[in-house]
């Protein structure tokens, strides 16, 4: 079975640009969560979506947004990129939004210059 | 959500058993304890999850005392490929709160 997939694997942007990251959950999983991991730190929760609705949001500015599609895949959008947005962006999927094990994808490495 | 405290780093040798202890004094009644493993530039990988007593799977064991204020991840007979960062998390599994983790280095 395919695990969580993310695209692209790597991305280079400049300050002020916007970026869209994509995630496909494990087949049958209906919940997708996004995390940001800065070098040397643990992942930080950004969003959780379940059945196309936002179920949770971490302490991130409004420049960060996301959505979930009918096939349960998801996009994370970041506007007006800052140097500090450079990080590994991780997507995790789970069966539902309640007390289910989350399985992570390989991440998208974003570098903002 | 409960805050966790775990050692920043640990060293071991191949073939040894490694025990990583995590403190979570403020764990709530409904909280689970979950451990993830992460290699550089990869997503965290689920290792094991438990609520109380002992849980064992093909990879590790998780020991949780009766008061649930701490937990110990046990990795039997580690190999070089177990070199990674190990995260202890407590809470509902809908919103994972990661700390800085324990960096395990396994030497030959």
PDB file of C-alpha atoms in Angstrom:
ATOM      1  CA  UNK A   1       0.000   0.000   0.000  1.00  0.00           C
ATOM      2  CA  UNK A   2       1.240   3.488  -0.810  1.00  0.00           C
ATOM      3  CA  UNK A   3       2.001   5.687   2.128  1.00  0.00           C
ATOM      4  CA  UNK A   4       1.470   9.413   2.393  1.00  0.00           C
ATOM      5  CA  UNK A   5       2.885  11.179  -0.636  1.00  0.00           C
ATOM      6  CA  UNK A   6       3.920  14.808  -0.908  1.00  0.00           C
ATOM      7  CA  UNK A   7       4.958  17.020  -3.781  1.00  0.00           C
ATOM      8  CA  UNK A   8       7.234  18.583  -4.625  1.00  0.00           C
ATOM      9  CA  UNK A   9      10.115  17.079  -2.674  1.00  0.00           C
ATOM     10  CA  UNK A  10      12.154  20.263  -2.806  1.00  0.00           C
ATOM     11  CA  UNK A  11      11.319  23.850  -3.613  1.00  0.00           C
ATOM     12  CA  UNK A  12      13.215  27.132  -3.779  1.00  0.00           C
ATOM     13  CA  UNK A  13      11.337  30.422  -3.600  1.00  0.00           C
ATOM     14  CA  UNK A  14      12.182  34.050  -2.976  1.00  0.00           C
ATOM     15  CA  UNK A  15      10.785  36.346  -0.325  1.00  0.00           C
ATOM     16  CA  UNK A  16       7.307  37.635  -1.084  1.00  0.00           C
ATOM     17  CA  UNK A  17       6.346  34.762  -3.360  1.00  0.00           C
ATOM     18  CA  UNK A  18       3.682  32.228  -2.574  1.00  0.00           C
ATOM     19  CA  UNK A  19       3.913  28.462  -2.546  1.00  0.00           C
ATOM     20  CA  UNK A  20       1.515  25.525  -2.765  1.00  0.00           C
ATOM     21  CA  UNK A  21       2.417  22.172  -1.307  1.00  0.00           C
ATOM     22  CA  UNK A  22       0.437  19.025  -1.982  1.00  0.00           C
ATOM     23  CA  UNK A  23      -0.326  15.909  -0.005  1.00  0.00           C
ATOM     24  CA  UNK A  24      -2.096  12.646  -0.782  1.00  0.00           C
ATOM     25  CA  UNK A  25      -3.125  10.621   2.267  1.00  0.00           C
ATOM     26  CA  UNK A  26      -3.024   6.899   2.703  1.00  0.00           C
ATOM     27  CA  UNK A  27      -5.951   5.281   0.952  1.00  0.00           C
ATOM     28  CA  UNK A  28      -8.954   5.241   3.272  1.00  0.00           C
ATOM     29  CA  UNK A  29      -7.623   7.995   5.524  1.00  0.00           C
ATOM     30  CA  UNK A  30      -9.909  10.983   5.757  1.00  0.00           C
ATOM     31  CA  UNK A  31      -7.881  13.298   7.962  1.00  0.00           C
ATOM     32  CA  UNK A  32      -4.828  15.281   6.898  1.00  0.00           C
ATOM     33  CA  UNK A  33      -2.600  17.357   9.141  1.00  0.00           C
ATOM     34  CA  UNK A  34       0.214  19.717   8.238  1.00  0.00           C
ATOM     35  CA  UNK A  35       3.360  20.379  10.262  1.00  0.00           C
ATOM     36  CA  UNK A  36       6.338  22.685   9.873  1.00  0.00           C
ATOM     37  CA  UNK A  37       9.745  21.485  10.992  1.00  0.00           C
ATOM     38  CA  UNK A  38      12.563  23.964  11.246  1.00  0.00           C
ATOM     39  CA  UNK A  39      16.069  22.517  11.320  1.00  0.00           C
ATOM     40  CA  UNK A  40      16.954  21.170  14.749  1.00  0.00           C
ATOM     41  CA  UNK A  41      13.441  21.328  16.154  1.00  0.00           C
ATOM     42  CA  UNK A  42      10.479  19.017  16.360  1.00  0.00           C
ATOM     43  CA  UNK A  43       7.555  19.392  13.962  1.00  0.00           C
ATOM     44  CA  UNK A  44       5.066  22.146  14.792  1.00  0.00           C
ATOM     45  CA  UNK A  45       1.365  21.648  14.109  1.00  0.00           C
ATOM     46  CA  UNK A  46      -0.157  23.963  11.489  1.00  0.00           C
ATOM     47  CA  UNK A  47      -3.565  22.572  10.446  1.00  0.00           C
ATOM     48  CA  UNK A  48      -5.762  19.544  10.577  1.00  0.00           C
ATOM     49  CA  UNK A  49      -8.514  18.860   8.048  1.00  0.00           C
ATOM     50  CA  UNK A  50     -11.162  16.193   8.195  1.00  0.00           C
ATOM     51  CA  UNK A  51     -13.940  15.727   5.662  1.00  0.00           C
ATOM     52  CA  UNK A  52     -12.850  18.982   3.994  1.00  0.00           C
ATOM     53  CA  UNK A  53     -13.333  21.006   7.148  1.00  0.00           C
ATOM     54  CA  UNK A  54     -10.663  22.589   9.297  1.00  0.00           C
ATOM     55  CA  UNK A  55     -10.591  20.808  12.646  1.00  0.00           C
ATOM     56  CA  UNK A  56      -7.602  22.459  14.222  1.00  0.00           C
ATOM     57  CA  UNK A  57      -5.132  25.243  13.707  1.00  0.00           C
ATOM     58  CA  UNK A  58      -1.774  25.884  15.279  1.00  0.00           C
ATOM     59  CA  UNK A  59      -0.129  29.201  16.078  1.00  0.00           C
ATOM     60  CA  UNK A  60       0.662  30.271  12.536  1.00  0.00           C
ATOM     61  CA  UNK A  61      -0.163  33.561  10.773  1.00  0.00           C
ATOM     62  CA  UNK A  62      -2.957  33.979   8.256  1.00  0.00           C
ATOM     63  CA  UNK A  63      -0.386  33.741   5.470  1.00  0.00           C
ATOM     64  CA  UNK A  64      -0.757  30.009   5.963  1.00  0.00           C
ATOM     65  CA  UNK A  65      -3.901  28.398   4.607  1.00  0.00           C
ATOM     66  CA  UNK A  66      -4.956  24.953   3.554  1.00  0.00           C
ATOM     67  CA  UNK A  67      -7.796  23.017   2.079  1.00  0.00           C
ATOM     68  CA  UNK A  68      -8.871  19.436   1.605  1.00  0.00           C
ATOM     69  CA  UNK A  69     -10.440  18.074  -1.537  1.00  0.00           C
ATOM     70  CA  UNK A  70     -13.256  15.508  -1.963  1.00  0.00           C
ATOM     71  CA  UNK A  71     -10.657  12.779  -2.548  1.00  0.00           C
ATOM     72  CA  UNK A  72      -9.106  13.754   0.840  1.00  0.00           C
ATOM     73  CA  UNK A  73      -5.909  15.105  -0.672  1.00  0.00           C
ATOM     74  CA  UNK A  74      -4.811  18.453   0.636  1.00  0.00           C
ATOM     75  CA  UNK A  75      -2.928  21.611  -0.252  1.00  0.00           C
ATOM     76  CA  UNK A  76      -1.005  23.926   2.016  1.00  0.00           C
ATOM     77  CA  UNK A  77      -0.601  27.474   0.765  1.00  0.00           C
ATOM     78  CA  UNK A  78       1.823  30.020   2.133  1.00  0.00           C
ATOM     79  CA  UNK A  79       1.658  33.624   0.924  1.00  0.00           C
ATOM     80  CA  UNK A  80       4.189  36.431   1.168  1.00  0.00           C
ATOM     81  CA  UNK A  81       7.018  34.063   1.986  1.00  0.00           C
ATOM     82  CA  UNK A  82       9.557  35.053   4.597  1.00  0.00           C
ATOM     83  CA  UNK A  83      13.062  33.727   5.106  1.00  0.00           C
ATOM     84  CA  UNK A  84      11.824  32.121   8.309  1.00  0.00           C
ATOM     85  CA  UNK A  85       9.388  29.975   6.370  1.00  0.00           C
ATOM     86  CA  UNK A  86      12.296  27.844   5.193  1.00  0.00           C
ATOM     87  CA  UNK A  87      11.589  24.435   6.670  1.00  0.00           C
ATOM     88  CA  UNK A  88      10.529  20.872   6.052  1.00  0.00           C
ATOM     89  CA  UNK A  89       6.763  20.771   5.622  1.00  0.00           C
ATOM     90  CA  UNK A  90       5.236  17.500   6.673  1.00  0.00           C
ATOM     91  CA  UNK A  91       1.854  16.058   5.933  1.00  0.00           C
ATOM     92  CA  UNK A  92       0.322  13.332   8.076  1.00  0.00           C
ATOM     93  CA  UNK A  93      -2.821  11.325   7.497  1.00  0.00           C
ATOM     94  CA  UNK A  94      -5.046   9.362   9.815  1.00  0.00           C
ATOM     95  CA  UNK A  95      -8.331   7.504   9.596  1.00  0.00           C
ATOM     96  CA  UNK A  96     -10.251  10.217  11.384  1.00  0.00           C
ATOM     97  CA  UNK A  97      -9.598  13.326  13.416  1.00  0.00           C
ATOM     98  CA  UNK A  98      -9.969  11.596  16.737  1.00  0.00           C
ATOM     99  CA  UNK A  99      -7.324   9.632  18.552  1.00  0.00           C
ATOM    100  CA  UNK A 100      -5.997   7.858  15.497  1.00  0.00           C
ATOM    101  CA  UNK A 101      -2.366   7.198  14.722  1.00  0.00           C
ATOM    102  CA  UNK A 102      -0.953   9.742  12.302  1.00  0.00           C
ATOM    103  CA  UNK A 103       1.309   8.573   9.497  1.00  0.00           C
ATOM    104  CA  UNK A 104       3.729  11.052   8.011  1.00  0.00           C
ATOM    105  CA  UNK A 105       4.871  11.642   4.474  1.00  0.00           C
ATOM    106  CA  UNK A 106       8.478  12.352   3.473  1.00  0.00           C
ATOM    107  CA  UNK A 107       7.953  16.101   3.516  1.00  0.00           C
ATOM    108  CA  UNK A 108       8.640  19.006   1.207  1.00  0.00           C
ATOM    109  CA  UNK A 109      11.843  20.918   1.807  1.00  0.00           C
ATOM    110  CA  UNK A 110      11.190  24.626   1.205  1.00  0.00           C
ATOM    111  CA  UNK A 111      14.015  27.111   0.946  1.00  0.00           C
ATOM    112  CA  UNK A 112      13.177  30.809   0.853  1.00  0.00           C
ATOM    113  CA  UNK A 113      15.939  33.099  -0.406  1.00  0.00           C
TER     114      UNK A 113
ATOM    115  CA  UNK B   1      -1.579  19.629  26.262  1.00  0.00           C
ATOM    116  CA  UNK B   2       0.904  17.857  28.504  1.00  0.00           C
ATOM    117  CA  UNK B   3       4.522  18.909  28.163  1.00  0.00           C
ATOM    118  CA  UNK B   4       7.107  16.185  27.864  1.00  0.00           C
ATOM    119  CA  UNK B   5      10.706  16.074  29.013  1.00  0.00           C
ATOM    120  CA  UNK B   6      13.204  13.632  27.591  1.00  0.00           C
ATOM    121  CA  UNK B   7      17.006  13.502  27.398  1.00  0.00           C
ATOM    122  CA  UNK B   8      18.512  15.540  24.598  1.00  0.00           C
ATOM    123  CA  UNK B   9      20.841  12.763  23.498  1.00  0.00           C
ATOM    124  CA  UNK B  10      21.915   9.195  24.227  1.00  0.00           C
ATOM    125  CA  UNK B  11      24.734   6.987  22.995  1.00  0.00           C
ATOM    126  CA  UNK B  12      24.702   3.222  22.670  1.00  0.00           C
ATOM    127  CA  UNK B  13      26.492   0.368  20.957  1.00  0.00           C
ATOM    128  CA  UNK B  14      25.155  -2.160  18.538  1.00  0.00           C
ATOM    129  CA  UNK B  15      23.416  -5.086  20.180  1.00  0.00           C
ATOM    130  CA  UNK B  16      22.599  -3.241  23.395  1.00  0.00           C
ATOM    131  CA  UNK B  17      19.146  -2.506  24.741  1.00  0.00           C
ATOM    132  CA  UNK B  18      18.287   1.190  24.833  1.00  0.00           C
ATOM    133  CA  UNK B  19      15.748   2.696  27.187  1.00  0.00           C
ATOM    134  CA  UNK B  20      14.584   6.269  26.648  1.00  0.00           C
ATOM    135  CA  UNK B  21      12.502   7.728  29.450  1.00  0.00           C
ATOM    136  CA  UNK B  22      10.027  10.541  29.006  1.00  0.00           C
ATOM    137  CA  UNK B  23       8.451  12.575  31.818  1.00  0.00           C
ATOM    138  CA  UNK B  24       4.918  13.912  31.438  1.00  0.00           C
ATOM    139  CA  UNK B  25       3.776  15.005  34.863  1.00  0.00           C
ATOM    140  CA  UNK B  26       0.657  16.800  33.628  1.00  0.00           C
ATOM    141  CA  UNK B  27      -0.742  13.996  31.527  1.00  0.00           C
ATOM    142  CA  UNK B  28      -4.529  14.075  31.353  1.00  0.00           C
ATOM    143  CA  UNK B  29      -6.845  11.156  31.902  1.00  0.00           C
ATOM    144  CA  UNK B  30      -7.675  10.811  28.217  1.00  0.00           C
ATOM    145  CA  UNK B  31      -4.133  11.291  26.902  1.00  0.00           C
ATOM    146  CA  UNK B  32      -2.289   8.582  25.045  1.00  0.00           C
ATOM    147  CA  UNK B  33       1.508   8.251  24.945  1.00  0.00           C
ATOM    148  CA  UNK B  34       3.024   7.930  21.500  1.00  0.00           C
ATOM    149  CA  UNK B  35       6.590   7.577  20.282  1.00  0.00           C
ATOM    150  CA  UNK B  36       7.879   8.511  16.855  1.00  0.00           C
ATOM    151  CA  UNK B  37      11.261   7.970  15.205  1.00  0.00           C
ATOM    152  CA  UNK B  38      12.703  10.412  12.704  1.00  0.00           C
ATOM    153  CA  UNK B  39      15.678  10.154  10.390  1.00  0.00           C
ATOM    154  CA  UNK B  40      17.228  13.295   8.865  1.00  0.00           C
ATOM    155  CA  UNK B  41      15.107  14.891   6.136  1.00  0.00           C
ATOM    156  CA  UNK B  42      12.345  12.314   6.533  1.00  0.00           C
ATOM    157  CA  UNK B  43       8.948  12.405   8.151  1.00  0.00           C
ATOM    158  CA  UNK B  44       8.496  10.947  11.641  1.00  0.00           C
ATOM    159  CA  UNK B  45       7.673   7.256  11.731  1.00  0.00           C
ATOM    160  CA  UNK B  46       5.195   5.876  14.259  1.00  0.00           C
ATOM    161  CA  UNK B  47       6.829   3.416  16.631  1.00  0.00           C
ATOM    162  CA  UNK B  48       4.404   2.603  19.397  1.00  0.00           C
ATOM    163  CA  UNK B  49       1.484   3.941  21.374  1.00  0.00           C
ATOM    164  CA  UNK B  50       0.062   3.088  24.761  1.00  0.00           C
ATOM    165  CA  UNK B  51      -2.249   4.214  27.519  1.00  0.00           C
ATOM    166  CA  UNK B  52      -1.114   2.224  30.538  1.00  0.00           C
ATOM    167  CA  UNK B  53       1.016  -0.768  31.632  1.00  0.00           C
ATOM    168  CA  UNK B  54       3.066  -2.328  28.853  1.00  0.00           C
ATOM    169  CA  UNK B  55       2.732  -2.417  25.106  1.00  0.00           C
ATOM    170  CA  UNK B  56       4.968  -4.423  22.811  1.00  0.00           C
ATOM    171  CA  UNK B  57       5.215  -4.664  19.053  1.00  0.00           C
ATOM    172  CA  UNK B  58       7.772  -5.996  16.608  1.00  0.00           C
ATOM    173  CA  UNK B  59       9.928  -2.898  16.966  1.00  0.00           C
ATOM    174  CA  UNK B  60       9.813  -1.757  20.593  1.00  0.00           C
ATOM    175  CA  UNK B  61       8.216  -1.959  23.990  1.00  0.00           C
ATOM    176  CA  UNK B  62       6.576   0.839  25.916  1.00  0.00           C
ATOM    177  CA  UNK B  63       6.441   0.738  29.694  1.00  0.00           C
ATOM    178  CA  UNK B  64       3.992   3.010  31.497  1.00  0.00           C
ATOM    179  CA  UNK B  65       3.797   3.011  35.318  1.00  0.00           C
ATOM    180  CA  UNK B  66       0.506   3.177  37.144  1.00  0.00           C
ATOM    181  CA  UNK B  67       0.648   6.947  37.701  1.00  0.00           C
ATOM    182  CA  UNK B  68       1.345   7.492  33.977  1.00  0.00           C
ATOM    183  CA  UNK B  69       3.617  10.452  34.764  1.00  0.00           C
ATOM    184  CA  UNK B  70       6.438   8.914  32.798  1.00  0.00           C
ATOM    185  CA  UNK B  71       7.010   6.313  30.137  1.00  0.00           C
ATOM    186  CA  UNK B  72       9.979   4.357  28.825  1.00  0.00           C
ATOM    187  CA  UNK B  73      10.594   3.343  25.247  1.00  0.00           C
ATOM    188  CA  UNK B  74      12.700   0.211  25.069  1.00  0.00           C
ATOM    189  CA  UNK B  75      14.560  -0.708  21.891  1.00  0.00           C
ATOM    190  CA  UNK B  76      15.979  -4.233  22.094  1.00  0.00           C
ATOM    191  CA  UNK B  77      19.392  -4.884  20.552  1.00  0.00           C
ATOM    192  CA  UNK B  78      19.839  -1.677  18.603  1.00  0.00           C
ATOM    193  CA  UNK B  79      21.684  -1.506  15.319  1.00  0.00           C
ATOM    194  CA  UNK B  80      23.377   1.337  13.482  1.00  0.00           C
ATOM    195  CA  UNK B  81      20.156   1.963  11.585  1.00  0.00           C
ATOM    196  CA  UNK B  82      18.419   2.901  14.839  1.00  0.00           C
ATOM    197  CA  UNK B  83      20.439   6.114  14.960  1.00  0.00           C
ATOM    198  CA  UNK B  84      17.706   8.742  14.826  1.00  0.00           C
ATOM    199  CA  UNK B  85      15.719  11.256  16.851  1.00  0.00           C
ATOM    200  CA  UNK B  86      12.999   9.783  19.053  1.00  0.00           C
ATOM    201  CA  UNK B  87      10.011  11.863  20.083  1.00  0.00           C
ATOM    202  CA  UNK B  88       7.703  11.231  23.001  1.00  0.00           C
ATOM    203  CA  UNK B  89       4.255  12.782  22.683  1.00  0.00           C
ATOM    204  CA  UNK B  90       1.245  12.803  24.961  1.00  0.00           C
ATOM    205  CA  UNK B  91      -2.246  13.954  24.255  1.00  0.00           C
ATOM    206  CA  UNK B  92      -5.049  13.177  21.919  1.00  0.00           C
ATOM    207  CA  UNK B  93      -3.628  12.014  18.650  1.00  0.00           C
ATOM    208  CA  UNK B  94      -5.470  14.620  16.633  1.00  0.00           C
ATOM    209  CA  UNK B  95      -2.925  17.372  17.208  1.00  0.00           C
ATOM    210  CA  UNK B  96       0.554  16.139  17.902  1.00  0.00           C
ATOM    211  CA  UNK B  97       2.801  18.343  20.027  1.00  0.00           C
ATOM    212  CA  UNK B  98       6.436  17.487  19.437  1.00  0.00           C
ATOM    213  CA  UNK B  99       9.280  18.452  21.745  1.00  0.00           C
ATOM    214  CA  UNK B 100      12.910  18.488  20.729  1.00  0.00           C
ATOM    215  CA  UNK B 101      13.235  14.727  21.030  1.00  0.00           C
ATOM    216  CA  UNK B 102      16.125  12.458  22.020  1.00  0.00           C
ATOM    217  CA  UNK B 103      18.944  12.043  19.573  1.00  0.00           C
ATOM    218  CA  UNK B 104      20.110   8.431  19.766  1.00  0.00           C
ATOM    219  CA  UNK B 105      23.532   7.641  18.345  1.00  0.00           C
ATOM    220  CA  UNK B 106      24.417   3.970  17.936  1.00  0.00           C
ATOM    221  CA  UNK B 107      28.085   3.091  17.545  1.00  0.00           C
ATOM    222  CA  UNK B 108      29.564  -0.106  16.064  1.00  0.00           C
TER     223      UNK B 108
END
